[in-house]
Coordinates of C-alpha atoms in Angstrom, one line a residue:
Chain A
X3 CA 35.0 42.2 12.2
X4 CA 34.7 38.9 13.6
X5 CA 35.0 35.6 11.4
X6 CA 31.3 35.1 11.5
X7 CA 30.1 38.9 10.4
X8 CA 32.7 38.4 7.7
X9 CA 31.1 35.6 6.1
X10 CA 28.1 36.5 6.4
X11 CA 28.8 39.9 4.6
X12 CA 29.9 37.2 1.6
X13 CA 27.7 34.0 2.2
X14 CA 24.9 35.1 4.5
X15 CA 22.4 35.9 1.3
X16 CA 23.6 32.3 -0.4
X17 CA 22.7 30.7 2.9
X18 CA 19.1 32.6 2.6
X19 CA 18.6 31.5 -0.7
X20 CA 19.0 27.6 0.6
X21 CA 16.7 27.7 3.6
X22 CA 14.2 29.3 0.9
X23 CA 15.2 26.4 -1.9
X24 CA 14.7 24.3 1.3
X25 CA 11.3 25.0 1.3
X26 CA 10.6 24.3 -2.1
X27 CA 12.0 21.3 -2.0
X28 CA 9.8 20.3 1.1
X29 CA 7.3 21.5 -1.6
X30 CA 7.8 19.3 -3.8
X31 CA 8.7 16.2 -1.6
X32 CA 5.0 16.6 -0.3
X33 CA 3.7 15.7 -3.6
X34 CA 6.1 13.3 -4.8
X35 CA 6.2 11.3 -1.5
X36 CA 2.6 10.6 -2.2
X37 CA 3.8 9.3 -5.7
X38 CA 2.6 12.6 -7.6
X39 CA 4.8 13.9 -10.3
X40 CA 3.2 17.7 -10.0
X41 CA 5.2 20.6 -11.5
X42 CA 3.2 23.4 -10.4
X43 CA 5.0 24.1 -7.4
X44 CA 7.0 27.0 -9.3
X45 CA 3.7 28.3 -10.1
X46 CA 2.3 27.7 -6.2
X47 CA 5.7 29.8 -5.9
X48 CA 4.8 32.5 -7.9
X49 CA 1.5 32.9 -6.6
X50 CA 2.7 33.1 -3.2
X51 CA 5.5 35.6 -3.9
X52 CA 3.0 38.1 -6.2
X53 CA 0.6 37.9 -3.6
X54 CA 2.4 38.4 -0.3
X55 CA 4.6 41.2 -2.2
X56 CA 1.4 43.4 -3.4
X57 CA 0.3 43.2 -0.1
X58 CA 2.9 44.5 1.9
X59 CA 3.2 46.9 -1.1
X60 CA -0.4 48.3 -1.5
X61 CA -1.9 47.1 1.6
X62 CA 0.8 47.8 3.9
X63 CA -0.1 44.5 6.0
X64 CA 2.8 43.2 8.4
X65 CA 5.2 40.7 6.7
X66 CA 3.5 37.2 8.5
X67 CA 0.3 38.5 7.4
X68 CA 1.6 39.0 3.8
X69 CA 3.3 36.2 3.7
X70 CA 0.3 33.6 5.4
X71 CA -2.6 34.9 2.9
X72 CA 0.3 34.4 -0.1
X73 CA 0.8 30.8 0.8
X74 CA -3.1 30.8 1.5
X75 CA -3.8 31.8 -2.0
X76 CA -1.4 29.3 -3.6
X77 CA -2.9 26.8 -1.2
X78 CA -6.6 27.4 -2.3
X79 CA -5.4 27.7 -6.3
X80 CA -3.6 24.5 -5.6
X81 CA -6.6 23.1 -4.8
X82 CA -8.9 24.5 -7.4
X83 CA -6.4 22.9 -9.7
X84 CA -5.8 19.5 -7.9
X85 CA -9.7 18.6 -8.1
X86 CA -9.8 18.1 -11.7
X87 CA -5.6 17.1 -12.5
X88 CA -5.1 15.0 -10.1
X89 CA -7.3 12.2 -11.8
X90 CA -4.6 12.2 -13.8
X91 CA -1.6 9.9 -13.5
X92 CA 2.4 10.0 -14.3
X93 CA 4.0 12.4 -17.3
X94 CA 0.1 13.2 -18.0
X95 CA -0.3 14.9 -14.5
X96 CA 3.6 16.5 -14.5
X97 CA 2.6 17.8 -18.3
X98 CA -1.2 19.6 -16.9
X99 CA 1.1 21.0 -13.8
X100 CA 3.4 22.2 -16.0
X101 CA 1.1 24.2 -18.6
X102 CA -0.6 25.4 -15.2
X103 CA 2.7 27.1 -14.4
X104 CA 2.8 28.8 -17.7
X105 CA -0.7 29.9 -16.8
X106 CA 0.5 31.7 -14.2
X107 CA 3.7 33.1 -15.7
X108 CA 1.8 34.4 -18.4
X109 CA -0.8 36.1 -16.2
X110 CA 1.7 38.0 -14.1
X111 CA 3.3 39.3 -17.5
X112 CA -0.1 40.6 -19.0
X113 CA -1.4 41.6 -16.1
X114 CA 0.4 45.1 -15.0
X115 CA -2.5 47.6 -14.2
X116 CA -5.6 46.7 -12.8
X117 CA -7.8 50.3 -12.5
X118 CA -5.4 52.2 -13.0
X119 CA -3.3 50.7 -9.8
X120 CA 0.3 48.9 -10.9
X121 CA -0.7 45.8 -9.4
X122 CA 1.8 43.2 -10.4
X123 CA 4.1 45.2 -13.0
X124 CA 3.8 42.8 -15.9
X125 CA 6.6 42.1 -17.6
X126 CA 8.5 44.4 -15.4
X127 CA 7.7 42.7 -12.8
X128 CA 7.6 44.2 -9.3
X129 CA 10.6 45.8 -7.4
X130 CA 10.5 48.0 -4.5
X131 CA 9.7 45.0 -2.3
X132 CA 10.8 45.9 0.9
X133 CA 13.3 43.4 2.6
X134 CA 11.3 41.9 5.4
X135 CA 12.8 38.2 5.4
X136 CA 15.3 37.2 8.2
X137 CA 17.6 34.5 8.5
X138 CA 15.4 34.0 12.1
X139 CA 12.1 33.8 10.1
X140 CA 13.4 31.5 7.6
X141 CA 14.5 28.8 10.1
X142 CA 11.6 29.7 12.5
X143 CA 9.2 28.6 10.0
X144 CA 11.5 25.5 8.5
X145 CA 11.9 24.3 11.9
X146 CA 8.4 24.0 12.5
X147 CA 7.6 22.6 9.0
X148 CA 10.7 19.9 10.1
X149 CA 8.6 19.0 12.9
X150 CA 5.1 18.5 11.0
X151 CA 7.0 16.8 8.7
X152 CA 8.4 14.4 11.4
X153 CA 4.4 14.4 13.2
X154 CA 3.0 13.7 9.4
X155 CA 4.9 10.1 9.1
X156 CA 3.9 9.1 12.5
X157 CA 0.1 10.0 12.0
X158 CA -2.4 7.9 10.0
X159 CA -2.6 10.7 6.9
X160 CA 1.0 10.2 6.7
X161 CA 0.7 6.1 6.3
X162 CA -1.9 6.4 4.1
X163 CA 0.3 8.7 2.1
X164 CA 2.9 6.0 2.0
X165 CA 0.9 3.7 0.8
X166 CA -0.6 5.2 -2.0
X167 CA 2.5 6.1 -3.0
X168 CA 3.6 2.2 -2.6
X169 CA 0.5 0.7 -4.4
X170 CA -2.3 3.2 -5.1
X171 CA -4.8 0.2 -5.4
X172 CA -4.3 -2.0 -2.1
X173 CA -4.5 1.6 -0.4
X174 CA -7.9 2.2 -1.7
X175 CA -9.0 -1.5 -1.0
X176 CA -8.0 -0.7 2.9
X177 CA -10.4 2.4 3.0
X178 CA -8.0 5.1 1.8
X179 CA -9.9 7.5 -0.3
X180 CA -7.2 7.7 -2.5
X181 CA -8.0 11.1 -4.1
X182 CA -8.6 13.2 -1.1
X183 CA -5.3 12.2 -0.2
X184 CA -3.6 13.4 -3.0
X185 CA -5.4 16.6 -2.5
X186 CA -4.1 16.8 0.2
X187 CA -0.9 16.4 -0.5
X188 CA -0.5 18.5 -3.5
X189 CA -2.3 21.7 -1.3
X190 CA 0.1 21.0 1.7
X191 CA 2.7 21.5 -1.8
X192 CA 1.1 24.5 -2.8
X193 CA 1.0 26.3 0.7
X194 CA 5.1 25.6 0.8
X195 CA 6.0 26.5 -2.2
X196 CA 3.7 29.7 -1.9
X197 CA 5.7 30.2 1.6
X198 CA 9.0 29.8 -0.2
X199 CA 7.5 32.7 -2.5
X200 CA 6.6 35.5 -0.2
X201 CA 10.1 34.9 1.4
X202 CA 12.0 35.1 -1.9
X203 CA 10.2 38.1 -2.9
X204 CA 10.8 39.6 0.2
X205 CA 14.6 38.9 0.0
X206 CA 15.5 40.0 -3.2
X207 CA 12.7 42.4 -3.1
X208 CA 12.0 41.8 -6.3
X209 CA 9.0 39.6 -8.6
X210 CA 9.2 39.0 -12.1
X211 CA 7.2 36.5 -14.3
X212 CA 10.5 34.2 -15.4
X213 CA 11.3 33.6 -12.0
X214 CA 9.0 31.1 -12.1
X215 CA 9.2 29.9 -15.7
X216 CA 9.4 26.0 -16.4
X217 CA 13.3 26.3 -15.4
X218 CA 12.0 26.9 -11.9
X219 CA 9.7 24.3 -12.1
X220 CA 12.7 21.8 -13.5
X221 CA 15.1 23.2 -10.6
X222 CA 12.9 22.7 -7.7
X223 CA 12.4 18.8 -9.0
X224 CA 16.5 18.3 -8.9
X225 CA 15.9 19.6 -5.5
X226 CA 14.2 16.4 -4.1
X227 CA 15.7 14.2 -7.2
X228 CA 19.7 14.7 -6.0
X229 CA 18.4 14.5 -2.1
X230 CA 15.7 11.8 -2.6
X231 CA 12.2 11.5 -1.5
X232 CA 12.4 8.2 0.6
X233 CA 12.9 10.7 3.8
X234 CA 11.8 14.2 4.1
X235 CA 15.4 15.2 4.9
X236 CA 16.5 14.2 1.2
X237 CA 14.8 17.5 -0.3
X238 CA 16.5 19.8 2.3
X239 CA 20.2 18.2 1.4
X240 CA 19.4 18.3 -2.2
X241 CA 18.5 22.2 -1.8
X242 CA 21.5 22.7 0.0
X243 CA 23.5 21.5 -2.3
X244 CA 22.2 22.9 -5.1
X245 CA 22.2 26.3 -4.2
X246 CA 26.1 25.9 -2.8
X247 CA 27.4 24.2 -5.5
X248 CA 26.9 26.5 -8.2
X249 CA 28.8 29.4 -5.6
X250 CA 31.4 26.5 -4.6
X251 CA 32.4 26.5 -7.9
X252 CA 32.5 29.6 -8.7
X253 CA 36.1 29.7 -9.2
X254 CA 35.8 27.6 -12.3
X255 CA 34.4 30.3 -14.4
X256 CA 32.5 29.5 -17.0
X257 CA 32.8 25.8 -16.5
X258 CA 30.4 25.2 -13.5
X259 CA 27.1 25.3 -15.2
X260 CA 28.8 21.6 -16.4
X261 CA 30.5 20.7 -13.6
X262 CA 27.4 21.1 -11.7
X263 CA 25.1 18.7 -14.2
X264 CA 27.8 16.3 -14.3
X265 CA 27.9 16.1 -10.5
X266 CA 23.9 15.7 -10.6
X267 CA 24.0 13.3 -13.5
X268 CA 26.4 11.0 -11.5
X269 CA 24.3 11.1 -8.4
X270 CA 21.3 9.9 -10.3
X271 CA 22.9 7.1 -11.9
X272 CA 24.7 5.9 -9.0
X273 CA 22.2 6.8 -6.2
X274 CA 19.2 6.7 -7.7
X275 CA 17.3 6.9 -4.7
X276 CA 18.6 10.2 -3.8
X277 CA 22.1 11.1 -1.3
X278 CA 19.4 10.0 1.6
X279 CA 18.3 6.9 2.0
X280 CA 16.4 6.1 5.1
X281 CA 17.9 2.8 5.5
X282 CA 21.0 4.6 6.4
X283 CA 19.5 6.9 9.1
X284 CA 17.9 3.5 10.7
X285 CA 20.9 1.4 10.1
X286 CA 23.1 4.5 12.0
X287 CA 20.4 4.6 15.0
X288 CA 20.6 0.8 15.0
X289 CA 24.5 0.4 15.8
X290 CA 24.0 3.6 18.6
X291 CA 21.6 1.1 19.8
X292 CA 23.6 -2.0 19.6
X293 CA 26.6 -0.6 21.7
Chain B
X22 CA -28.8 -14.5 6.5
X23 CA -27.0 -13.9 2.7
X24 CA -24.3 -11.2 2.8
X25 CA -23.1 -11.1 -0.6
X26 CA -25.0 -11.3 -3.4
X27 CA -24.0 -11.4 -7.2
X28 CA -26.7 -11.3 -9.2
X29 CA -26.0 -11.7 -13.0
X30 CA -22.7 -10.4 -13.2
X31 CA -20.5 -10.2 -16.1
X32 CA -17.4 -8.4 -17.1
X33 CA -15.8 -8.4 -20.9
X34 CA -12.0 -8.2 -21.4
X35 CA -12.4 -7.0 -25.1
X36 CA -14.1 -9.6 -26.7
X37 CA -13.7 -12.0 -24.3
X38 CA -16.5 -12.6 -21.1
X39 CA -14.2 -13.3 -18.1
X40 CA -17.1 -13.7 -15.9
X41 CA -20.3 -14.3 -17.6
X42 CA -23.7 -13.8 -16.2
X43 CA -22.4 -15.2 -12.8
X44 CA -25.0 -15.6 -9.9
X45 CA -24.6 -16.7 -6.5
X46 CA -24.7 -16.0 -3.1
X47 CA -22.2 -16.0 0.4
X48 CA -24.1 -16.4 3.3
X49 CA -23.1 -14.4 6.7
X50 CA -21.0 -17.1 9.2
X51 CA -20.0 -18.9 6.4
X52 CA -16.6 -19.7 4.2
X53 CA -17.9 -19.9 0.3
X54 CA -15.2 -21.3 -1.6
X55 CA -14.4 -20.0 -5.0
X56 CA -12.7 -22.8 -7.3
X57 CA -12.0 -23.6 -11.3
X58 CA -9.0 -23.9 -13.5
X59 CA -6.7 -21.6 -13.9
X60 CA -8.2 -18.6 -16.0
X61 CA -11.5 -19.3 -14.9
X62 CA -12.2 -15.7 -13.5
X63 CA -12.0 -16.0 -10.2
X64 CA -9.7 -13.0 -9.6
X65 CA -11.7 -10.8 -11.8
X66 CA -14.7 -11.7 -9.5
X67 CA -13.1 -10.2 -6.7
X68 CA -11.6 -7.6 -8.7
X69 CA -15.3 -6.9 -9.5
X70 CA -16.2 -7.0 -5.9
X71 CA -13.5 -4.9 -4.1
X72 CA -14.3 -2.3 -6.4
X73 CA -11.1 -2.0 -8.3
X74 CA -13.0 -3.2 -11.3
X75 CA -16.6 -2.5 -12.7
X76 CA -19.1 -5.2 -14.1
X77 CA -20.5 -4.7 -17.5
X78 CA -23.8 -5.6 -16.5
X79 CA -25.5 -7.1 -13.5
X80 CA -25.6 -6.2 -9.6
X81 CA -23.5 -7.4 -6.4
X82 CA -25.1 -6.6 -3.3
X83 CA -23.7 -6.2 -0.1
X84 CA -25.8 -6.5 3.0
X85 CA -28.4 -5.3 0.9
X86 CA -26.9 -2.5 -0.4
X87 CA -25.9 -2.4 -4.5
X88 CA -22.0 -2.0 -4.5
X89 CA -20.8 -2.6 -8.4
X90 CA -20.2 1.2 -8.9
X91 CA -18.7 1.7 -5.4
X92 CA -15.0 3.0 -5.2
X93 CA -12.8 0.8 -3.4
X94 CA -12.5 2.8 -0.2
X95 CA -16.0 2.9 0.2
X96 CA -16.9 -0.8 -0.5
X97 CA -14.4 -1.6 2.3
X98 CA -15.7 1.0 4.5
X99 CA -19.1 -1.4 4.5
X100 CA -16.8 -4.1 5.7
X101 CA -15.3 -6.1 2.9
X102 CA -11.8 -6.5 3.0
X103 CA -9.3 -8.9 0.7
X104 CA -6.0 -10.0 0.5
X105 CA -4.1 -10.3 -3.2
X106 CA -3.0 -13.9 -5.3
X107 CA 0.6 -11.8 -5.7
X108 CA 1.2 -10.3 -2.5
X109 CA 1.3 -6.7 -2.5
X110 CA 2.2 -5.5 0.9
X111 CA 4.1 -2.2 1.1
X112 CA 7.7 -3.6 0.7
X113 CA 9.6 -1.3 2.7
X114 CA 7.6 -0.9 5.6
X115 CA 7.5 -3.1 8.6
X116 CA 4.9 -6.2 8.6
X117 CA 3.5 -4.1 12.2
X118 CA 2.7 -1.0 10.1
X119 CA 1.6 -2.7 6.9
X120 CA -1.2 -4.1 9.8
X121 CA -1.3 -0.5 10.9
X122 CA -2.2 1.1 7.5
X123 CA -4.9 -1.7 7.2
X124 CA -6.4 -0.1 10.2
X125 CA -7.0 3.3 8.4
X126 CA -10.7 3.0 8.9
X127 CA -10.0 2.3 12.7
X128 CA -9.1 5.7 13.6
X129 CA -10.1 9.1 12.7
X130 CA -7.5 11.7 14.0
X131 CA -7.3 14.2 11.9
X132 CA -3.7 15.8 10.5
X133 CA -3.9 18.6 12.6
X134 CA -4.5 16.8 16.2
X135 CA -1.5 14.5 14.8
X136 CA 0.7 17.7 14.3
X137 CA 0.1 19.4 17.3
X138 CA 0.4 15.6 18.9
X139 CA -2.8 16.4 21.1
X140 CA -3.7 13.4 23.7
X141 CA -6.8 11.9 21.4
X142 CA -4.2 11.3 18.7
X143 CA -1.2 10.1 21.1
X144 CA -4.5 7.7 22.7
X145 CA -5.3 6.6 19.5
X146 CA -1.9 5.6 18.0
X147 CA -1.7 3.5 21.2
X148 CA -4.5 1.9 20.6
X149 CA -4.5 1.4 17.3
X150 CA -0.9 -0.5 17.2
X151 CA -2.0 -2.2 20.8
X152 CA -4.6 -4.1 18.0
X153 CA -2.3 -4.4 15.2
X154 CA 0.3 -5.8 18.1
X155 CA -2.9 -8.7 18.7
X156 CA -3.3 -9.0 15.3
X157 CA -0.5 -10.2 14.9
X158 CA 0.2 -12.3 17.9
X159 CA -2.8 -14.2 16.6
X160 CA -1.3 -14.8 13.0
X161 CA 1.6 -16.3 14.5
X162 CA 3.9 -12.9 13.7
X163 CA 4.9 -11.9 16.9
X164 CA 8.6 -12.1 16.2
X165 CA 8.4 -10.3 12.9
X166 CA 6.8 -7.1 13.8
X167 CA 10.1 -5.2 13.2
X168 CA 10.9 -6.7 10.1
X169 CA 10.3 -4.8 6.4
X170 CA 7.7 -7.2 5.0
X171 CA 10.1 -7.9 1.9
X172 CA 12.8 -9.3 4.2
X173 CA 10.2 -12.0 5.2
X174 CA 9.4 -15.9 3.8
X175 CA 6.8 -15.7 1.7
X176 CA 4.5 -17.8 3.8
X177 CA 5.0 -15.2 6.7
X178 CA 4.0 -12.6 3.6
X179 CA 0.4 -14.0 2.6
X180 CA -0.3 -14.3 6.8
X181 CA 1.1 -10.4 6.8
X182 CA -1.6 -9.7 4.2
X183 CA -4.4 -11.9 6.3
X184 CA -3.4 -9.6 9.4
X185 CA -3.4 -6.8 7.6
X186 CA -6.8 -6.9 5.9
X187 CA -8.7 -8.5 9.3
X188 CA -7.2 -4.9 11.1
X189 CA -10.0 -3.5 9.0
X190 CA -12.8 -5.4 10.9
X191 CA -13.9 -6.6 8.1
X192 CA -17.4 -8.6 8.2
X193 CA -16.6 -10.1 4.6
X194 CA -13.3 -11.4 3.9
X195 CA -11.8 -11.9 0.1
X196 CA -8.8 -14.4 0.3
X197 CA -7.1 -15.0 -3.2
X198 CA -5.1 -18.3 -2.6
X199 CA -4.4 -17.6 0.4
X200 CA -2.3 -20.8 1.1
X201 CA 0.0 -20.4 -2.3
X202 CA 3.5 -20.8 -0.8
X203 CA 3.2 -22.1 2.5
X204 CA 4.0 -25.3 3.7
X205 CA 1.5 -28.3 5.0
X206 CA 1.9 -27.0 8.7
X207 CA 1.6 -23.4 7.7
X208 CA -1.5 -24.3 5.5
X209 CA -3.0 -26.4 8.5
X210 CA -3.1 -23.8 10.8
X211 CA -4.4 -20.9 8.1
X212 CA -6.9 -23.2 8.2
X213 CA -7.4 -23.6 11.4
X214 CA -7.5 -20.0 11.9
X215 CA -10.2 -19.5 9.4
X216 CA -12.5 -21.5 11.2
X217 CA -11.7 -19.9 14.6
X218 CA -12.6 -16.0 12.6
X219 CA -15.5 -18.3 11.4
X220 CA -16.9 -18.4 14.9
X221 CA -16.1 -15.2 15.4
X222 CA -18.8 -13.8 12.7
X223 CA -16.2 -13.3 9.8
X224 CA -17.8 -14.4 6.8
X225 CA -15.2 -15.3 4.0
X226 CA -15.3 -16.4 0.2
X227 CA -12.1 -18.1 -0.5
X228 CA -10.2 -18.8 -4.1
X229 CA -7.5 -21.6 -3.5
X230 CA -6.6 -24.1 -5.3
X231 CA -5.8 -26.4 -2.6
X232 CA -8.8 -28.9 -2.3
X233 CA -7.8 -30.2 1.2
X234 CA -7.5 -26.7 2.6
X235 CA -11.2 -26.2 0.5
X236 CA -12.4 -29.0 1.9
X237 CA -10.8 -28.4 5.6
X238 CA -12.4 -24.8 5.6
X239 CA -15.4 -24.3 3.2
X240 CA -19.2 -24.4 3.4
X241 CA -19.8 -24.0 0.3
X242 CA -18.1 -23.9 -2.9
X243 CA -18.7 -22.2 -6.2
X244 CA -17.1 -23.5 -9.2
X245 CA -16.3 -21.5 -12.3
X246 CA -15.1 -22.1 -15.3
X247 CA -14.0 -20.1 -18.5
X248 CA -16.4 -17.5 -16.8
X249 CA -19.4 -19.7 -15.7
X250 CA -20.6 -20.8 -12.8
X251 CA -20.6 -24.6 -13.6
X252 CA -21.5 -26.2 -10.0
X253 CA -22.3 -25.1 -6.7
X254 CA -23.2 -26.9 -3.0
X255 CA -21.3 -28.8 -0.6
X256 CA -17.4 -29.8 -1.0
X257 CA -18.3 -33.3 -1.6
X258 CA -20.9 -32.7 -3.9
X259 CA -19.1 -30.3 -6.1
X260 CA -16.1 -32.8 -6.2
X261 CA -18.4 -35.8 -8.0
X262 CA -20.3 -33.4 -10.3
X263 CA -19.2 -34.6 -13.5
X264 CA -19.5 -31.6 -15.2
X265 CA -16.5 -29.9 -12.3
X266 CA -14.7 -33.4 -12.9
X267 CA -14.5 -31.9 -16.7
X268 CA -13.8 -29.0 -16.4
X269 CA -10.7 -29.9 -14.2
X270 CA -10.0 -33.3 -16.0
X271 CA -10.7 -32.5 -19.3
X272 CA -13.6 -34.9 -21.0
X273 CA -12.0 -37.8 -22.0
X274 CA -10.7 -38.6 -18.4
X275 CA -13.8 -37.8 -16.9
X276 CA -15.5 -40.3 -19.1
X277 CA -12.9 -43.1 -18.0
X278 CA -12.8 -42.0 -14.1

């Protein structure tokens, strides 16, 4: 066995569960880019995973197909549920998003038979899953969300959700219909997260309601908090590291759950803007340019 | 031809009117002045008529259309665009794409045709920051395009704003004090400017407290106070109406002057 097979017989799952963490943390940067404290996205999550997973369970469809009308499903919800909360503003809107994640949580557990058909498991949840994701998939479909990502900020949607997120206001007195551009950014949310779902579920090939219980919710926000959500590369380091760190210290036993918060609590109080700051990334470009 | 018309207008602040019952009119091709001490409700006019604030009662008309229950987006979709008394550009971002998000209106690509980069988006984009690039050749900004808008003087600030509420093609401009901050030379040429846009077919309604900028610029000039319209006409006539003379003064002054 090479050195590469070897760790990833140890690693390669830890490094699956980061590309999908990366996903939710694009998830939530969407939303909180535009200034949008949303929790749902653990909900969107869920949706997406239950979906895509009774699908390829019931239906038989292929994997993409599962896993496009999953994130298709959290995407429409999300927007069912972004018409009326997103008149809402601040800790008002991050405390509806958060109740609608209960909402779905407590669905999935009361909902196990549906004529007669196990169609989500309830409290059970749903196992059996079979194991469809791919490393290959995973950064297939990241790569091409980098690159939207990078086509958003150039475009005039992705200006205009700059400056709402700047001044909310001045944006609307330059013609920027302010709420269709949240909508927009909190379905582009949903669709990720509901994405991130169908993966998960087809990695660990199982669903279960408290995967996606206000923890979740809580976890995907450190995500984009430790990275930052100046540049869309913040919630992709922030996943990173937060999925490695808890295996990185693995050796301290039961110890790491606080070395772990103390290492986030330090970041936020002395990079509050998140371990990427685009200043940086321009200032780096700036002296390549210089010489 | 009139092209904004407020007719009655009034807006409470709990108890307190800020605007009263204000009526009067900006004609198209001309700069209407908005004057009055400090407090007066000048701000909360144009509050009222950018739509980011709704009058209690009474009716502003744009181009003969109603507007007071407009959203903001929409009421500078008709072609009214305004600048703020404390500057609010988007810190962060360059003064070129401050002028560049002022253009939203200006382009219609859609998010897809800007993720798949297709050539009517790519076209567009050129375009679009071709404009801004004039835009701000024309405000004297040329050498700042690059630079974050809070790195800049605040005189180059308030033009930043100017440039980047004219990239809306606006036929109705809303200045609030547009000239706080810059120096004589700086306020000359705003003025200057103005005028030329003037020519153009911009109509503007202007709060400033600078009278020699007003008089340099304006048409005609509405003066409120505590709410009221208290005078309106000429520059020169507003400035001897002893009732303005007042209201600026205070009474006893204006009985020895």
């Amino acid at each position: 066995m090479n050195i590469f097979s070897e760790f990833w017989a140890t690693y390669g799952s830890v490094v699956q569960f980061a590309l999908i963490n990366m996903l939710l943390g694009i998830s939530i940067y969407f939303t909180l880019y535009t200034g949008l404290l949303s929790l749902a996205n653990a909900g969107f999550m869920g949706i997406g995973a239950y979906v895509s997973a009774a699908l390829t369970i019931h239906a038989g469809t292929p994997f993409p197909v599962s896993l496009l009308v999953g994130a298709l499903s959290a995407a429409l919800i999300g927007w069912l549920l972004g018409l009326p909360v997103l008149r809402l503003r601040d800790v008002y809107l991050a405390i509806a998003t958060l109740g609608f994640g209960e909402i779905v949580r407590i669905t999935a557990v009361n909902f196990d038979k549906f004529s007669g058909l196990t169609l989500l498991g309830g409290a059970q949840g749903l196992d059996g899953i079979p194991k469809l994701t791919t490393p290959v998939s995973l950064l297939f479909v990241l790569f091409i969300l980098c690159i939207f990502l990078v086509q958003l900020h150039r475009s005039r949607a992705g200006r205009a959700l700059a400056a709402i997120r700047r001044d909310e206001s001045v944006a609307a007195t330059m013609g920027i219909d302010v709420y269709q551009y949240k909508l927009l950014a909190f379905v582009l949310g949903a669709f990720v997260a509901g994405l991130a779902g169908g993966f998960s579920a087809h990695l660990t090939r199982f669903v279960g309601p408290n995967d996606f219980s206000f923890s979740a919710a809580v976890n995907i926000l450190a995500f984009a908090v430790l990275g930052g959500t100046l540049h869309w590369s913040g919630a992709l380091v922030g996943a990173a590291i937060l999925t490695i760190l808890p295996e990185a210290l693995r050796f301290m036993k039961e110890y790491r759950g606080i070395v772990n918060g103390v290492i986030l609590v330090l970041v936020i109080i002395y990079l509050p803007h998140g371990l990427v700051n685009p200043k940086w990334i321009r200032g780096i470009f700036r002296r390549k340019e210089a010489r | 031809m009139t092209m904004l018309t407020l007719n009655r207008v009034t807006r409470y602040f709990g108890g307190l009117a800020a605007v009263n019952d204000v009526s009067f009119e900006a004609e198209a091709n001309q700069i209407t002045g908005l004057i009055g001490p400090n407090g007066a409700g000048k701000t909360t006019l144009l509050n009222l008529i950018s739509g980011l604030d709704q009058p209690a009662s009474g009716e502003i008309r744009f181009m003969d259309r109603a507007i007071q229950k407009l959203p903001p987006h929409k009421i500078n979709q008709l072609g009214i665009a305004r600048t703020y008394q404390n500057i609010r550009l988007f810190a962060e971002m360059s003064a070129l794409d401050n002028i560049i998000v002022g253009m939203h209106t200006q382009g219609k690509a859609g998010l897809l045709s800007a993720a798949l980069s297709l050539p009517g988006y790519r076209a567009e984009e050129k375009r679009l920051r071709e404009q801004a690039l004039q835009l701000a050749e024309r405000l004297g900004l040329g050498s700042f395009c690059n630079t974050p808008a809070d790195a800049l003087s605040y005189g180059d600030q308030r033009r930043v704003e100017i440039a980047r509420a004219l990239a809306a093609h606006p036929k109705l401009l809303l200045l609030d004090e547009p000239t706080a901050g810059m120096n004589a030379a700086e306020t000359a040429r705003l003025g200057e400017l103005i005028l030329s846009l003037r020519d153009e077919g911009l109509a503007a309604l202007v709060i400033e407290h600078d009278m020699s900028f007003i008089a340099q610029v304006c048409d005609h000039v509405v003066v409120l106070n505590f709410g009221e319209v208290i005078a309106r006409g000429t520059v020169d006539a507003v400035k001897s109406d002893p009732t303005v003379v007042a209201a600026y003064l205070g009474e006893e002054e204006a009985a020895d002057a």
